[in-house]
Tab-separated table of C-alpha atoms in Angstrom:
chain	number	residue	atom	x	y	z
A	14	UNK	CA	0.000	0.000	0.000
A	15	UNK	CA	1.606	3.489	-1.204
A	16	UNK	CA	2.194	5.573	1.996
A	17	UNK	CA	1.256	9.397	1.798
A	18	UNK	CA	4.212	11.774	1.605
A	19	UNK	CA	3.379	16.068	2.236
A	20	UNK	CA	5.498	18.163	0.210
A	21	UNK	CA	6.371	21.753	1.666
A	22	UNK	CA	4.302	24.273	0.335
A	23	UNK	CA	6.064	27.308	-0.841
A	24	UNK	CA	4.897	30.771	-1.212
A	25	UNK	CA	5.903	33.322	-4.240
A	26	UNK	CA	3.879	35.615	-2.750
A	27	UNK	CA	0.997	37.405	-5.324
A	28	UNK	CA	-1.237	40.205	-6.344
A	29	UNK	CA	-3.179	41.362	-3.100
A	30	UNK	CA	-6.600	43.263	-3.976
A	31	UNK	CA	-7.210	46.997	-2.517
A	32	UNK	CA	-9.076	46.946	0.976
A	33	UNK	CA	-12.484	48.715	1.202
A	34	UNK	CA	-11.484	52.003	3.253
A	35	UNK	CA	-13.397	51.350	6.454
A	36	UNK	CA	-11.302	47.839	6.129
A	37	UNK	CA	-8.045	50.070	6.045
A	38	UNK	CA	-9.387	53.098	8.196
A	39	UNK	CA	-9.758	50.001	10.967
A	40	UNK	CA	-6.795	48.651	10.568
A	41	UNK	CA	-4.939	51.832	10.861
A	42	UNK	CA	-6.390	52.770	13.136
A	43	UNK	CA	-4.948	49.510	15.383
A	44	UNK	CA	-1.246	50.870	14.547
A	45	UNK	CA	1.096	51.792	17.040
A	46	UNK	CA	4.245	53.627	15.355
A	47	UNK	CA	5.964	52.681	12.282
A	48	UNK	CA	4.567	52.656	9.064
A	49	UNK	CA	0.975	51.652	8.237
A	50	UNK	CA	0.316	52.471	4.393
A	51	UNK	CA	-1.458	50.372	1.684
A	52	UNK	CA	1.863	48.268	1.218
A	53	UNK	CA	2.231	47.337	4.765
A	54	UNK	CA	-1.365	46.358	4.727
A	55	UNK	CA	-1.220	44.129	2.015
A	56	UNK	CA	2.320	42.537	3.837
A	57	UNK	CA	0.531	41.885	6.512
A	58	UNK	CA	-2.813	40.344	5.434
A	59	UNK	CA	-0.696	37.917	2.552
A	60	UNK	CA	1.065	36.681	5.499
A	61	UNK	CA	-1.870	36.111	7.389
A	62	UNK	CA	-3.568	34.426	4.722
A	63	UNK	CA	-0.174	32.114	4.792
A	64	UNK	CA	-0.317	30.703	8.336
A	65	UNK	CA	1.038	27.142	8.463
A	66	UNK	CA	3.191	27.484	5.210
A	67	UNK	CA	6.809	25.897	5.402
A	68	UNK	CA	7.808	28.772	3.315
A	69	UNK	CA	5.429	32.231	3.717
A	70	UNK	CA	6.602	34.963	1.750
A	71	UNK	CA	5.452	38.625	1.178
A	72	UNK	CA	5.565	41.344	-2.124
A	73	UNK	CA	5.143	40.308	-5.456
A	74	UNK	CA	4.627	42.699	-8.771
A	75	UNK	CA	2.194	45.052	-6.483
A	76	UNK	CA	5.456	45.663	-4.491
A	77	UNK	CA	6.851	47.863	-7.210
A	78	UNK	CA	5.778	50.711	-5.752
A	79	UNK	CA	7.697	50.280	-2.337
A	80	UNK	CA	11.281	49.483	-4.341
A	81	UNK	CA	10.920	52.338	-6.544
A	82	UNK	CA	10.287	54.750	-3.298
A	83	UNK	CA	13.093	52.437	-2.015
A	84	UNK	CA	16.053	53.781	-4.625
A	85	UNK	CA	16.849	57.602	-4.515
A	86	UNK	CA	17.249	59.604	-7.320
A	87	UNK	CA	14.292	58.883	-9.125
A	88	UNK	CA	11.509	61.191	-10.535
A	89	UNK	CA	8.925	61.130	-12.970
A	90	UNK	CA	10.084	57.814	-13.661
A	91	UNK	CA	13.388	58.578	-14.622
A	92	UNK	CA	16.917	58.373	-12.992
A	93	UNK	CA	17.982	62.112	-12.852
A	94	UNK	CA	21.135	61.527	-10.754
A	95	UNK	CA	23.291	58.541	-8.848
A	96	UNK	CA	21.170	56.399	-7.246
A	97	UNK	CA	21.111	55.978	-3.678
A	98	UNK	CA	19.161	53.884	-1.333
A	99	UNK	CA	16.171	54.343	1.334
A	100	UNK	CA	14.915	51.566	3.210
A	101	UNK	CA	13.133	53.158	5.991
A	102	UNK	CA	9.859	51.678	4.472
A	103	UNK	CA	10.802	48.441	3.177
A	104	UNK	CA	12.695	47.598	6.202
A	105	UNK	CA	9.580	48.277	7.959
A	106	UNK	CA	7.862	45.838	6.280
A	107	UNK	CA	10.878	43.331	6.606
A	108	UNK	CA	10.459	43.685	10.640
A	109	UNK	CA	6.667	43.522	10.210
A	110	UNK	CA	6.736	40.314	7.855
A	111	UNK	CA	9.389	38.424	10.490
A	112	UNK	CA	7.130	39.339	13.716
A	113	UNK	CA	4.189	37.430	11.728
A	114	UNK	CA	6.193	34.505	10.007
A	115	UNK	CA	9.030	32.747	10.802
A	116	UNK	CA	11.910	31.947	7.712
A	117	UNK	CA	9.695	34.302	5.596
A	118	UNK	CA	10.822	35.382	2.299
A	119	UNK	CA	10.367	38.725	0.147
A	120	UNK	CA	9.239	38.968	-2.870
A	121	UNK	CA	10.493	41.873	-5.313
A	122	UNK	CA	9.716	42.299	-8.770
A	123	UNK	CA	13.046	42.306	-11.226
A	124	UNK	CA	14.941	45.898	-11.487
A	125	UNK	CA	14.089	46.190	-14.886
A	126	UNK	CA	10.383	45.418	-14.495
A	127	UNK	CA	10.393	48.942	-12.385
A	128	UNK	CA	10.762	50.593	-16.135
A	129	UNK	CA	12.477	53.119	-14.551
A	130	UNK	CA	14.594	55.285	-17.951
A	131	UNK	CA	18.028	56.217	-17.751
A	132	UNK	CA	18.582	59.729	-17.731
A	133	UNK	CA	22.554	59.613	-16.073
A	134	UNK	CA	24.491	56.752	-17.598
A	135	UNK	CA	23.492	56.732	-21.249
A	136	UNK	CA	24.683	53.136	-21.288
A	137	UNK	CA	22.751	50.125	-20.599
A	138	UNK	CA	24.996	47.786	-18.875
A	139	UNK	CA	26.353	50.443	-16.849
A	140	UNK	CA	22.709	51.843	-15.780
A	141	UNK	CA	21.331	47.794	-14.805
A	142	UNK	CA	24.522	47.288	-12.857
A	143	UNK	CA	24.083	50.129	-10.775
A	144	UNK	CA	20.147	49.099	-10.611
A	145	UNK	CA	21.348	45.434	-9.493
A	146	UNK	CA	23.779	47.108	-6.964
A	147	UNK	CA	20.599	48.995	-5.511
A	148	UNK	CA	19.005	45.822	-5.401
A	149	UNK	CA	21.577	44.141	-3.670
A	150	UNK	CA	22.140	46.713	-1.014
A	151	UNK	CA	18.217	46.526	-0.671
A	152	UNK	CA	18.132	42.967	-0.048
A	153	UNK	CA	21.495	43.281	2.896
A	154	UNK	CA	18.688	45.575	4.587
A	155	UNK	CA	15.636	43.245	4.605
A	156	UNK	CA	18.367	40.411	5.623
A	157	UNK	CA	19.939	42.503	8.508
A	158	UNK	CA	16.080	42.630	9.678
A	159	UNK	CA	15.303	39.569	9.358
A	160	UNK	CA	14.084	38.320	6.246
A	161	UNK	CA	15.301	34.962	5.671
A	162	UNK	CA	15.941	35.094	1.697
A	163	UNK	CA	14.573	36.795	-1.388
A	164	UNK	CA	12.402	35.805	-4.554
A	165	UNK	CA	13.064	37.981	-7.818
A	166	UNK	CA	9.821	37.532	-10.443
A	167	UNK	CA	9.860	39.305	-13.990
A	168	UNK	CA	8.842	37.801	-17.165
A	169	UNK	CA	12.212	37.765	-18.460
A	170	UNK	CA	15.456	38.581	-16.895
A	171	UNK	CA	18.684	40.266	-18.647
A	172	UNK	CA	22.465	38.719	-18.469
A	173	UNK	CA	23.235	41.108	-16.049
A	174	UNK	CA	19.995	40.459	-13.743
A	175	UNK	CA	20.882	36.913	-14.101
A	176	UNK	CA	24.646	37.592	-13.207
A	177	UNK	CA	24.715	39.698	-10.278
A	178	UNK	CA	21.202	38.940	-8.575
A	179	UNK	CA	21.226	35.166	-7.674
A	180	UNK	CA	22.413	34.136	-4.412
A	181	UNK	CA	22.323	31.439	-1.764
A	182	UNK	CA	18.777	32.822	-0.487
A	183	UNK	CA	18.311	34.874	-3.787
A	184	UNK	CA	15.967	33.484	-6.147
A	185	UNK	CA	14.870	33.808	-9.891
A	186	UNK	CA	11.509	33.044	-10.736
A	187	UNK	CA	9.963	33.870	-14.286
A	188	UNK	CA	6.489	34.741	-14.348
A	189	UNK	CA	6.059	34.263	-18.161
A	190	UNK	CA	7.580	30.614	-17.548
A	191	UNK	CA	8.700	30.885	-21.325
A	192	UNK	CA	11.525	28.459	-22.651
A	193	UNK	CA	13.910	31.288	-22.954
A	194	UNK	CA	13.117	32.455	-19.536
A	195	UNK	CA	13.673	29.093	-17.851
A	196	UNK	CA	16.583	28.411	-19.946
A	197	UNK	CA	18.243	31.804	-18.618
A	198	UNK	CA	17.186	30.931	-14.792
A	199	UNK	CA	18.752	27.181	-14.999
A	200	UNK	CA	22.370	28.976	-16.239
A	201	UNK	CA	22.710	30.741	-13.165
A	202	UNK	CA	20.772	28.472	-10.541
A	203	UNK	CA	19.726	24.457	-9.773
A	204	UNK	CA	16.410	25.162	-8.131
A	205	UNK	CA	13.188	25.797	-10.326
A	206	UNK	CA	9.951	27.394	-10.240
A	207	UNK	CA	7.504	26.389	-12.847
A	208	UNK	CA	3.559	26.805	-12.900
A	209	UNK	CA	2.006	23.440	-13.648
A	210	UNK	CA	1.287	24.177	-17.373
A	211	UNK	CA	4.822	23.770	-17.910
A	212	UNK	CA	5.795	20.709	-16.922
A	213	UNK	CA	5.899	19.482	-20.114
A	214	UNK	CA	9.232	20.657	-20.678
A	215	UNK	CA	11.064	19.145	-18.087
A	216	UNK	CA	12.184	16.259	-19.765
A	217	UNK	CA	13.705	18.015	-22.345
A	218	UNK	CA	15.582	20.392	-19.413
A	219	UNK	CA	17.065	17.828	-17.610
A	220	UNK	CA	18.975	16.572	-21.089
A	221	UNK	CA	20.807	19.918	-20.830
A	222	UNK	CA	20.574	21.222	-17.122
A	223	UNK	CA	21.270	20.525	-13.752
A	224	UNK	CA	17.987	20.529	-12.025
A	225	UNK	CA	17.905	19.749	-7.988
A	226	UNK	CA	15.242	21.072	-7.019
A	227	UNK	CA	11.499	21.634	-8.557
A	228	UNK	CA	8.891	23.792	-7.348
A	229	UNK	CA	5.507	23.381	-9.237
A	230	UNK	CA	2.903	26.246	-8.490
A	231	UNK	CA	-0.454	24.927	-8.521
A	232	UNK	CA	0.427	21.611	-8.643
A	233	UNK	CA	-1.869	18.707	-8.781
A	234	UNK	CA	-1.562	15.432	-7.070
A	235	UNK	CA	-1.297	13.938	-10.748
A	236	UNK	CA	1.144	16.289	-11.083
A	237	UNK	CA	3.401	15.906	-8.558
A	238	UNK	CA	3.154	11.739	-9.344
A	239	UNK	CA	4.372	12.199	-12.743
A	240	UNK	CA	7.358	14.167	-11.334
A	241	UNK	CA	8.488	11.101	-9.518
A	242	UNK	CA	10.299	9.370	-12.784
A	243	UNK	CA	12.652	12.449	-12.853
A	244	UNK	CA	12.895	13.675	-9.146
A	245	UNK	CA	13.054	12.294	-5.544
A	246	UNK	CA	9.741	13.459	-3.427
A	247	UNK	CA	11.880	15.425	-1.176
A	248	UNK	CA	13.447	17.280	-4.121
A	249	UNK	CA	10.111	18.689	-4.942
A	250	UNK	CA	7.761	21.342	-3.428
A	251	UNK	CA	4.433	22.692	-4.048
A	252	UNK	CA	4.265	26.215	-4.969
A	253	UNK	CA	1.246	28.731	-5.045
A	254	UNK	CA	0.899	32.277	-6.096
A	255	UNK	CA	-1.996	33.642	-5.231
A	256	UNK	CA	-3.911	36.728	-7.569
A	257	UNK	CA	-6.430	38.174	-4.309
A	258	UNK	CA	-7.821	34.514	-3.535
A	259	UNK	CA	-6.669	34.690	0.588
A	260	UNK	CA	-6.525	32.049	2.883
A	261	UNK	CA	-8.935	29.298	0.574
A	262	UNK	CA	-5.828	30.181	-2.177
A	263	UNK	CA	-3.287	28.866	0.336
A	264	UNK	CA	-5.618	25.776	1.571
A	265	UNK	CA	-5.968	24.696	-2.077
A	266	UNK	CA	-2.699	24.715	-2.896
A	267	UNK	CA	-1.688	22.751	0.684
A	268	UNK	CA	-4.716	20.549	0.006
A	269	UNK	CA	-2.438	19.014	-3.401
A	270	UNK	CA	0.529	18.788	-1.751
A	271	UNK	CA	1.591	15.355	-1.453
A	272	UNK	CA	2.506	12.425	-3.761
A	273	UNK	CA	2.423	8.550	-2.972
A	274	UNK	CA	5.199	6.550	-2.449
């Protein structure tokens, strides 16, 4: 008789809807010090939502708006001058996301996916290194405060994104989850993200890459059993990213999570 195996469940964190404003005026209203915008809402509630996850994680593309305020120099959506950094705010929400969840991650969209112009450099690889080094020193912050490691989600991710973003707790995960995408991701790193749709490719991956590690978000039970000719169970994980669905989102995906062995 096959025996039941869980799989962790791991967050990529989401889209999180606008509150009604009594819900916000409420919650504000509950606040003592630090910062209690929109963004710090939405950090909070995700993370709510994610109670019992092996891996929570906050941010996603909605988060733009807190790493653009995040790099100085930057108006009208263009760099007018050296950038600099400021992460009163997002370290806020670092010590806010590790006082809800333990190990949580953060979730930031890629530099370039800010479409922020150049107006200094007038040359490209010199204007995304510096963006990467702002990203970097942005991601030291959130680590000094506690955040336990960082997921970076674009569609598609430049050589230099790819080169000097990836670390031992930094991530690449492609949105898109197009061949060139994943392709680019496996160069730099052995752990993959892939939604379910996509599977179909792995064969043909693992004839040219490395893979250790697979993450499928929104996984099925049929799924993750088909995985088994190619991976060991506790090389895989089951992955969700939610668009506004809450805490029956994060049940859902939990409820899969398993294969028989």
């Amino acid at each position: 008789m096959n025996k039941r195996r869980s799989l962790p469940v791991w967050s990529f964190g989401g889209e999180e809807p606008d509150p009604d404003m009594p819900t916000l005026a409420a919650w504000t209203g509950r606040q003592k010090g630090g910062v209690c915008d929109l963004l710090s809402f939405k950090v909070e509630c995700s993370l709510k939502d994610q109670s019992g996850l092996a891996r929570p994680a906050y941010g996603g593309l909605y988060y733009a708006d807190r790493m653009y305020d995040s790099i100085g120099g930057i108006r009208s959506g263009f760099l007018r001058e050296e950038p600099w950094i400021r992460p009163e705010y997002l370290c806020d929400d670092a010590s806010r996301a590790v006082s809800l969840s333990r190990k949580v991650w953060a979730v930031l969209p890629s530099p370039l996916q800010l479409k922020i112009e150049d107006g200094v450099f007038h040359d490209r690889e010199e204007y995304e290194s510096t963006l990467c080094s702002m990203y970097r020193l942005l991601m030291r912050e959130i680590r000094d405060a506690g955040v336990y490691g960082t997921i970076i989600v674009g569609d598609q991710f430049s050589s230099l994104e790819r080169e000097l973003l990836p670390g031992r707790r930094v991530l690449l995960h492609s949105l898109s989850g197009s061949s060139r995408a994943i392709s680019g991701i496996l160069e730099v790193q052995s752990s993959l993200s892939l939604p379910a749709h996509r599977l179909s490719v792995i064969p043909d991956l693992l004839n040219e890459y490395e893979i250790r590690s697979l993450t499928v978000i929104d996984g099925t039970e049929k799924n993750f059993s088909g995985l088994l000719s190619y991976f060991d169970p506790e090389d895989l994980a089951a992955g969700g990213l939610s668009s506004g669905g809450g805490r029956k989102y994060w049940e859902g995906v939990s409820s899969h999570a398993f294969v028989l062995v």
